[in-house]
Coordinates of C-alpha atoms and ligand atoms in Angstrom, one line a residue:
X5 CA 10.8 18.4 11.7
X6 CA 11.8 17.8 7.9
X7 CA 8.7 16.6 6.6
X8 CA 8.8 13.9 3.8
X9 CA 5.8 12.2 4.3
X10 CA 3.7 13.9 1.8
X11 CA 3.8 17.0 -0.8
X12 CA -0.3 17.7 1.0
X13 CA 1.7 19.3 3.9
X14 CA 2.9 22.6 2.7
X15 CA 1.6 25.7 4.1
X16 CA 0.8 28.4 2.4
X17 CA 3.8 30.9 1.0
X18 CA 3.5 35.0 2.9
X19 CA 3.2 35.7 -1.4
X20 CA 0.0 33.3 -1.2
X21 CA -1.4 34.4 1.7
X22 CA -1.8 38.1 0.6
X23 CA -3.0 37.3 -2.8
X24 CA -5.4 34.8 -0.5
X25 CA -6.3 38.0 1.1
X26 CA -6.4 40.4 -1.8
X27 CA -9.4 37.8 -3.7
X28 CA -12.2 39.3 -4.7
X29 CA -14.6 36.7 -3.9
X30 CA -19.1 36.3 -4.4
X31 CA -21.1 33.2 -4.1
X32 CA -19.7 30.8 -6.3
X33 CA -22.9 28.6 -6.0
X34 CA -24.4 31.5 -7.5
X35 CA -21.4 31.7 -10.2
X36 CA -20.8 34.6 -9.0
X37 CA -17.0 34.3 -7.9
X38 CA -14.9 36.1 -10.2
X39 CA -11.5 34.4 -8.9
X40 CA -12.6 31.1 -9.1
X41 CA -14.0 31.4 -12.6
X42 CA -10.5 33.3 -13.2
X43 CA -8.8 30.1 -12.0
X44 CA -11.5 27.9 -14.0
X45 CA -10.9 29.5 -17.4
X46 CA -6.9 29.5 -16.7
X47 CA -6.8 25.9 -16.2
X48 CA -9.3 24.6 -18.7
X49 CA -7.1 26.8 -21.3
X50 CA -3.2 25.3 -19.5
X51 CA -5.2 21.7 -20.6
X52 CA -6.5 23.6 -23.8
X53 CA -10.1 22.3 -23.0
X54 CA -13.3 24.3 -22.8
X55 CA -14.1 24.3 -19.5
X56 CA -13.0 23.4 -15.8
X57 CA -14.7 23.4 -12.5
X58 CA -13.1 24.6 -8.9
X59 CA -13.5 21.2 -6.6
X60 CA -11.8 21.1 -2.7
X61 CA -9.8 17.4 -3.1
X62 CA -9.0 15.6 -5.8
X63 CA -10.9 12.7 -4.5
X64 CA -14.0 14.8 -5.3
X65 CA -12.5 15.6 -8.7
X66 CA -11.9 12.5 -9.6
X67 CA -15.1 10.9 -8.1
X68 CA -17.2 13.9 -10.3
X69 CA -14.9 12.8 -13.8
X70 CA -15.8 9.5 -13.4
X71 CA -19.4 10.0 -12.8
X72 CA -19.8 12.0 -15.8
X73 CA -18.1 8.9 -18.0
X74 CA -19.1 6.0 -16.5
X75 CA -23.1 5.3 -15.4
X76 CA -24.4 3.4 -12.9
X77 CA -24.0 -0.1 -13.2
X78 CA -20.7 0.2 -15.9
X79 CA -17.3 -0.5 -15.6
X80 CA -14.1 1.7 -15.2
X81 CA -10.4 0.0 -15.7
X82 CA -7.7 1.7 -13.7
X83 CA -4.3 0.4 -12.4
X84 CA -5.0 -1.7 -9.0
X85 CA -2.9 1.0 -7.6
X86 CA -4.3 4.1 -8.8
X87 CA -5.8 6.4 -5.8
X88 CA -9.6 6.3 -7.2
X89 CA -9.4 2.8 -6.5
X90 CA -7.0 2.7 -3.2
X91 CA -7.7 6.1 -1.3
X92 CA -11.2 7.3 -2.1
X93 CA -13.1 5.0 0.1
X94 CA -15.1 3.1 -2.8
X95 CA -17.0 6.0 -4.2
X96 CA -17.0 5.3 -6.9
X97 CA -19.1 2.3 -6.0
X98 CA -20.7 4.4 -3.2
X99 CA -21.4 7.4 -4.6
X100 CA -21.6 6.9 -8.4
X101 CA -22.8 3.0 -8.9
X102 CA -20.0 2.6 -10.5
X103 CA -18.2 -1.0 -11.4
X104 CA -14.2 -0.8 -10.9
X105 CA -11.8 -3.6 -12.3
X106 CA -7.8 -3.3 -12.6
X107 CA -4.8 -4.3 -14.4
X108 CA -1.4 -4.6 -12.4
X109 CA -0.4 -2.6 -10.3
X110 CA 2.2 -1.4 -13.7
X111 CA 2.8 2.3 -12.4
X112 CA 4.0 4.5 -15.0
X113 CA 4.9 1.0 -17.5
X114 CA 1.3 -0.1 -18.9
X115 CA 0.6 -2.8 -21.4
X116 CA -1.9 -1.1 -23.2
X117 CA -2.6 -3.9 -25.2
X118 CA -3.5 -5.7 -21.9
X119 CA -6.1 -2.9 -20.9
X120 CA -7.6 -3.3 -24.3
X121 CA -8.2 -6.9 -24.1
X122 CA -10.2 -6.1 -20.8
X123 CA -12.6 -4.0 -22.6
X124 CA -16.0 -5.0 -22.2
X125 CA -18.4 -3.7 -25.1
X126 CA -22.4 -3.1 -24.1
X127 CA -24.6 -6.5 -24.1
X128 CA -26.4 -8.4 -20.9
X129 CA -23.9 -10.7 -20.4
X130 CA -21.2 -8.3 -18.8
X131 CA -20.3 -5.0 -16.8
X132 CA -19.5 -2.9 -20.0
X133 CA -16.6 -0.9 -20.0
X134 CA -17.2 2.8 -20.3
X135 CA -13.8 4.7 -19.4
X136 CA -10.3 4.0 -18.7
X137 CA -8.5 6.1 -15.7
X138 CA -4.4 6.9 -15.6
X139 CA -2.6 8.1 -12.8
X140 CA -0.1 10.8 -13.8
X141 CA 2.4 10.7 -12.3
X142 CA 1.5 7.5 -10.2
X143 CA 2.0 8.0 -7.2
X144 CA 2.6 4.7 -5.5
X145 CA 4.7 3.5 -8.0
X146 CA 7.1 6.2 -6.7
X147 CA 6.1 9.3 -9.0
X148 CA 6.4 7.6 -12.2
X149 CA 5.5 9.3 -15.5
X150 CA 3.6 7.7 -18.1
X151 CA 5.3 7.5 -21.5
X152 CA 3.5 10.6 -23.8
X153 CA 3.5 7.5 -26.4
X154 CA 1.7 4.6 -24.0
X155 CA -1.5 7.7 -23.3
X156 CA -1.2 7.9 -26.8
X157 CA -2.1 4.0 -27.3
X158 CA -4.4 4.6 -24.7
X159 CA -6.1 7.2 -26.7
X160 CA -6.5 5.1 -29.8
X161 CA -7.9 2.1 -27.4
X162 CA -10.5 4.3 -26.1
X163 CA -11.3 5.9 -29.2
X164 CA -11.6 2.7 -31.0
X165 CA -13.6 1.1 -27.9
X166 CA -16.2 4.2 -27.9
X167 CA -15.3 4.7 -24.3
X168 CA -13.7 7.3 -21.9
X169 CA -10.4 8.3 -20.8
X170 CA -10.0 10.2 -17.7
X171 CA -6.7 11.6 -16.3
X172 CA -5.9 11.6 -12.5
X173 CA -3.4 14.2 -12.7
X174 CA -2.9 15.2 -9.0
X175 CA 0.4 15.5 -10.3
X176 CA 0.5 15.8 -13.7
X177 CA 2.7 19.0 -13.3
X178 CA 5.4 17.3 -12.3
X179 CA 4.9 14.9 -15.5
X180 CA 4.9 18.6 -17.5
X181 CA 8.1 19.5 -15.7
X182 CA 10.2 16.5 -16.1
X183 CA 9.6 15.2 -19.4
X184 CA 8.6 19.2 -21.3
X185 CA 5.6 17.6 -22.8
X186 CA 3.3 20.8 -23.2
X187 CA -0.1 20.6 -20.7
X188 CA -1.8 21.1 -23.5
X189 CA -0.6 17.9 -25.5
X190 CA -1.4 15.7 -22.2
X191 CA -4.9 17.5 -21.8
X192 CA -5.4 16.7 -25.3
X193 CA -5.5 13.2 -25.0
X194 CA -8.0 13.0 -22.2
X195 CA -11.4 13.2 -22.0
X196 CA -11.2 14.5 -18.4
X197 CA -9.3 15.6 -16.0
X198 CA -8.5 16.2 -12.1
X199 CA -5.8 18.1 -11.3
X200 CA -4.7 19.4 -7.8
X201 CA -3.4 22.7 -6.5
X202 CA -3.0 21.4 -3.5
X203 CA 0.0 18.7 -3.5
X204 CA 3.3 19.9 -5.5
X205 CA 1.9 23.2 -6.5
X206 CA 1.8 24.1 -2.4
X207 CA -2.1 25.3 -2.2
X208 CA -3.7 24.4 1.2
X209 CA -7.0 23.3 -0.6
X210 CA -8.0 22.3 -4.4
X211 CA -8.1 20.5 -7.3
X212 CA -9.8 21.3 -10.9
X213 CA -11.8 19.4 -13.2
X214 CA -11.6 19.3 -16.8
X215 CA -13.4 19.0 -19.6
X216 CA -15.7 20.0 -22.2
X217 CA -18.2 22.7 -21.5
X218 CA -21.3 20.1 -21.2
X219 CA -19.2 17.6 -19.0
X220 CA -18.6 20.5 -16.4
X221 CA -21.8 21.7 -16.7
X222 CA -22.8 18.1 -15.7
X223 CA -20.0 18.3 -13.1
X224 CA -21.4 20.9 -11.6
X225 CA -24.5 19.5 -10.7
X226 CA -22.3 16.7 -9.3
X227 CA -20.3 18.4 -7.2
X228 CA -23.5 20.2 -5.5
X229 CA -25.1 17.1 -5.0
X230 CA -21.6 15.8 -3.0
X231 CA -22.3 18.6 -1.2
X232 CA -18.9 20.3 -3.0
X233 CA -20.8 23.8 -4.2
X234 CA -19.0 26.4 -2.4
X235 CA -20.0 29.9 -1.5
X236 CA -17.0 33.1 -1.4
X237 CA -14.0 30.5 -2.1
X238 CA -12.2 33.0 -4.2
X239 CA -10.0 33.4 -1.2
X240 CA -9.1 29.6 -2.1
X241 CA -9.0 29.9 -6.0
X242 CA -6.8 33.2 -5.3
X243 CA -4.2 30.4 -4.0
X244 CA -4.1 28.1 -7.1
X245 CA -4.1 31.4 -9.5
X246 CA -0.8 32.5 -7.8
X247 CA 0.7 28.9 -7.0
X248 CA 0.0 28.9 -11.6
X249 CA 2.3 31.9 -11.3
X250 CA 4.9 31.0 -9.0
X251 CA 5.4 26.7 -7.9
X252 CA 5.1 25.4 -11.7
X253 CA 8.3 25.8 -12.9
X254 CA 9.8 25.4 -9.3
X255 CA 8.9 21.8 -9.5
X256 CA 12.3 20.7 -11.2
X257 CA 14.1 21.6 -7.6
X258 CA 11.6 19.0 -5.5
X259 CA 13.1 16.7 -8.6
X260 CA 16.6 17.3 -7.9
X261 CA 16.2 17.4 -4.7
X262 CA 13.9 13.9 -4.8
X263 CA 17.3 11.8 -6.8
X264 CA 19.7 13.9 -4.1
X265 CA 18.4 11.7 -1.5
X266 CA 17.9 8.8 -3.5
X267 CA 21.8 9.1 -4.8
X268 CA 22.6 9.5 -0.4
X269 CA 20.6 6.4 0.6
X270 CA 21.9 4.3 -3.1
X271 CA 24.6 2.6 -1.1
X272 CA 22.0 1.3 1.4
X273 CA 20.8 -1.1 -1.1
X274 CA 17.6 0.6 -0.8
X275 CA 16.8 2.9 -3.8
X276 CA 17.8 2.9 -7.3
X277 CA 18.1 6.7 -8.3
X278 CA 17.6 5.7 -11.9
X279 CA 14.0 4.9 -10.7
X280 CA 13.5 8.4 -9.3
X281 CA 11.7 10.6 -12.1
X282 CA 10.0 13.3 -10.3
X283 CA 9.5 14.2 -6.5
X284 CA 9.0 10.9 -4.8
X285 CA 11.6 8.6 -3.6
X286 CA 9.9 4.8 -2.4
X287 CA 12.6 3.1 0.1
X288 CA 12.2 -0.5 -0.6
X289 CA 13.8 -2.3 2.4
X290 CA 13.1 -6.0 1.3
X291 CA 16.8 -6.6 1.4
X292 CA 17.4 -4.3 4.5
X293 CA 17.8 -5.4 7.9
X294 CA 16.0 -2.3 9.3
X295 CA 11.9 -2.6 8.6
X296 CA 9.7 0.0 7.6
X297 CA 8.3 0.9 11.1
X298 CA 11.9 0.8 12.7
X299 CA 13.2 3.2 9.8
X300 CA 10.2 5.4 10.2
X301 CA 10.6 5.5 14.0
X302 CA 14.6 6.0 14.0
X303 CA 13.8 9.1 11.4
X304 CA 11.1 10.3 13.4
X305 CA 13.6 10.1 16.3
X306 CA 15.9 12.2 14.7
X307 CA 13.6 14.9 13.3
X308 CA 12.2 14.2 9.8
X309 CA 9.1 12.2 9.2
X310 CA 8.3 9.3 6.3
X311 CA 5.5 7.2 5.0
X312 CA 5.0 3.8 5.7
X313 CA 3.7 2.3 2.4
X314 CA 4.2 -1.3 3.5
X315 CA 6.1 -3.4 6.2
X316 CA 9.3 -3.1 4.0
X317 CA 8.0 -0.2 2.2
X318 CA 8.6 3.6 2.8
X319 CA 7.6 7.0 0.7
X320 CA 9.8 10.2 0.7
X321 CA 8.2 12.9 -1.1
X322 CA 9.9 16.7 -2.0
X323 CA 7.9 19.6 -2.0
X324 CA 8.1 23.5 -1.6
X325 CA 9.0 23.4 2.3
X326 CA 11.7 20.9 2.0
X327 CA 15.2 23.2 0.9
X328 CA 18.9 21.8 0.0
X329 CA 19.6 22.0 3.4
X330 CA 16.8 20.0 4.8
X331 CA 17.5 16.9 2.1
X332 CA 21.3 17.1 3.7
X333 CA 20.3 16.7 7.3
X334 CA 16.6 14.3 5.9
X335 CA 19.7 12.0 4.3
X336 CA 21.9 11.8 7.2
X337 CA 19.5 10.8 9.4
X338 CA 18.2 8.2 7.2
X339 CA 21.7 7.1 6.4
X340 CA 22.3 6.6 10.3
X341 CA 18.8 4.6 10.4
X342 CA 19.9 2.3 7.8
X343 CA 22.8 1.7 8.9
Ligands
LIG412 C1 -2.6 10.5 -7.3 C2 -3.5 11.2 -6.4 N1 -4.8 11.4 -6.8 C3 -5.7 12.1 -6.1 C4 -5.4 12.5 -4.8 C5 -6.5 13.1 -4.0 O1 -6.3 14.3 -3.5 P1 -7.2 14.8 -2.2 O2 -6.4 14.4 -1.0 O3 -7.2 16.3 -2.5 O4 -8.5 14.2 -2.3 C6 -4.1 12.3 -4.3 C7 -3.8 12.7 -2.9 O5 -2.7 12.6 -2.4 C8 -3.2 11.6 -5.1 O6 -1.9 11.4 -4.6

């Protein structure tokens, strides 16, 4: 099977497992891990922030970045799209008390002047607003990046609203990769950060928080309490330190390989490849006679595997187990379920 349902379903690389098996590892609840506080410093200085914080999803991430902006009872703005509002189950609402309200969906295309008109300052009368999130790239707008110049505007309407702004950046690599803007210029825009190992950069497990020293120091505590504190998981960090080394740079093949297929299935009526900016191709078949369960079914059928987004909606995503060869036979096969 030729997987293109998700960039989650790598396995781990021979070259990862043995540097997996090679981790010195101690009780990281202890702080006592020295890979994981290897991969800790490495990230917070790739972001050029103080301090980061080993978490297993992004969800949990996420979920500890916005606890340590928002409190209870205030209000975080995100793109109706973004995954801390879609995918994470409410927890923000659950778990943190926290008040959610969006713009759009825009994907990568905000109006920032938009989001700063839904800024609520502190009073009685209303949830106030205490962060802004972005998705980098966003994801179910098809891996769109965000313009360095909108997080820019961004920064200046947080800044001047005394509030937050927090950085989903599952895949903020792929941003790095396709536009060259340095990690350290996005990181330094953000107040915090989640960033996973675990979706283009091919790690079976984790993300990383963020931030300043005193936020992850906060963060810990939060993570703990979401029952995230983790014992010898140096074997895990181990993974992200060598997927640093080796699936960065690699990320500019999923890209090619991502506007390959879109340039097979153009014809179809289906995908404009100008749309395409990083590693995930969105089929939208509202002009197709073929629906998204059919064209899921007929590829499944013939041995590679999609999302369904939507009835008339379908994901393809790149990633470090899909080869030339395997977006050839992915696009003939979709070609002959199209047709
Ligand atoms: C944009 C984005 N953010 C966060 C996550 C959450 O990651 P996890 O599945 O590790 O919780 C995902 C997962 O695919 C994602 O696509």
């Amino acid at each position: 099977m030729i997987d293109l349902r998700s960039d989650t379903v790598t396995r781990p690389t021979p070259g990862m497992r043995q540097a997996m098996a090679a981790a010195e590892v101690g009780d990281d609840v202890y702080g006592e891990d020295p890979t994981v506080q290897a991969l800790e410093a490495r990230v917070a200085a790739l972001f050029g922030h103080e301090a980061a914080l080993f978490a297993p999803t992004g969800s949990m991430a996420n979920q500890i970045a916005i606890q340590t902006l928002v409190p209870p009872a205030h209000e975080l703005l995100c793109d109706a799209d973004a995954h801390v509002v879609t995918y994470e189950i409410g927890a923000a609402a659950a778990i943190g008390g926290v008040s959610t309200r969006t713009w759009g969906p825009s994907g990568g295309a905000i109006d920032v002047s938009a989001v700063a008109a839904m800024v609520r300052p502190d009073g009685f009368h209303a949830v106030p607003t205490r962060a802004i999130a972005v998705e980098q790239t966003h994801n179910r707008s098809g891996g769109e990046v965000i313009p360095l110049s909108t997080l820019q505007a961004l920064r200046s309407v947080a800044d001047e609203a005394g509030i937050g702004l927090h950085c989903d950046g599952a895949r903020i690599w792929h941003a790095h990769v396709a536009t060259a803007v340095p990690l350290t210029v996005y990181g330094g825009l953000f107040d915090t950060l989640s960033v996973c190992l675990s979706k283009g950069l091919g790690t079976p497990i984790g993300s990383v928080f963020v931030s300043t020293a005193e936020r992850v120091a906060a963060g810990r505590v939060i993570r703990k309490r979401m029952g995230g504190g983790m014992r010898q998981v140096g074997v895990l960090a181990a993974a992200g330190l060598y997927a640093l080394d080796h699936h960065v740079e690699r990320l500019a093949d999923d890209h090619a390989r991502a506007a390959r297929l879109a340039a097979a299935l153009a014809p179809f009526g289906v995908v404009d490849p100008a749309a395409v900016q990083t590693n995930i191709v969105l089929l939208d078949l509202s002009k197709s006679t073929v629906d998204a369960a059919t064209l899921a079914g007929r590829a499944r059928a013939g041995g590679v595997l999609v999302s369904v987004l939507g009835p008339r909606l379908c994901r393809l995503i790149t990633h470090l187990d899909v080869s030339d060869e395997d977006v050839d036979r992915a696009a003939e096969v979709l070609a002959a379920a199209l047709r």
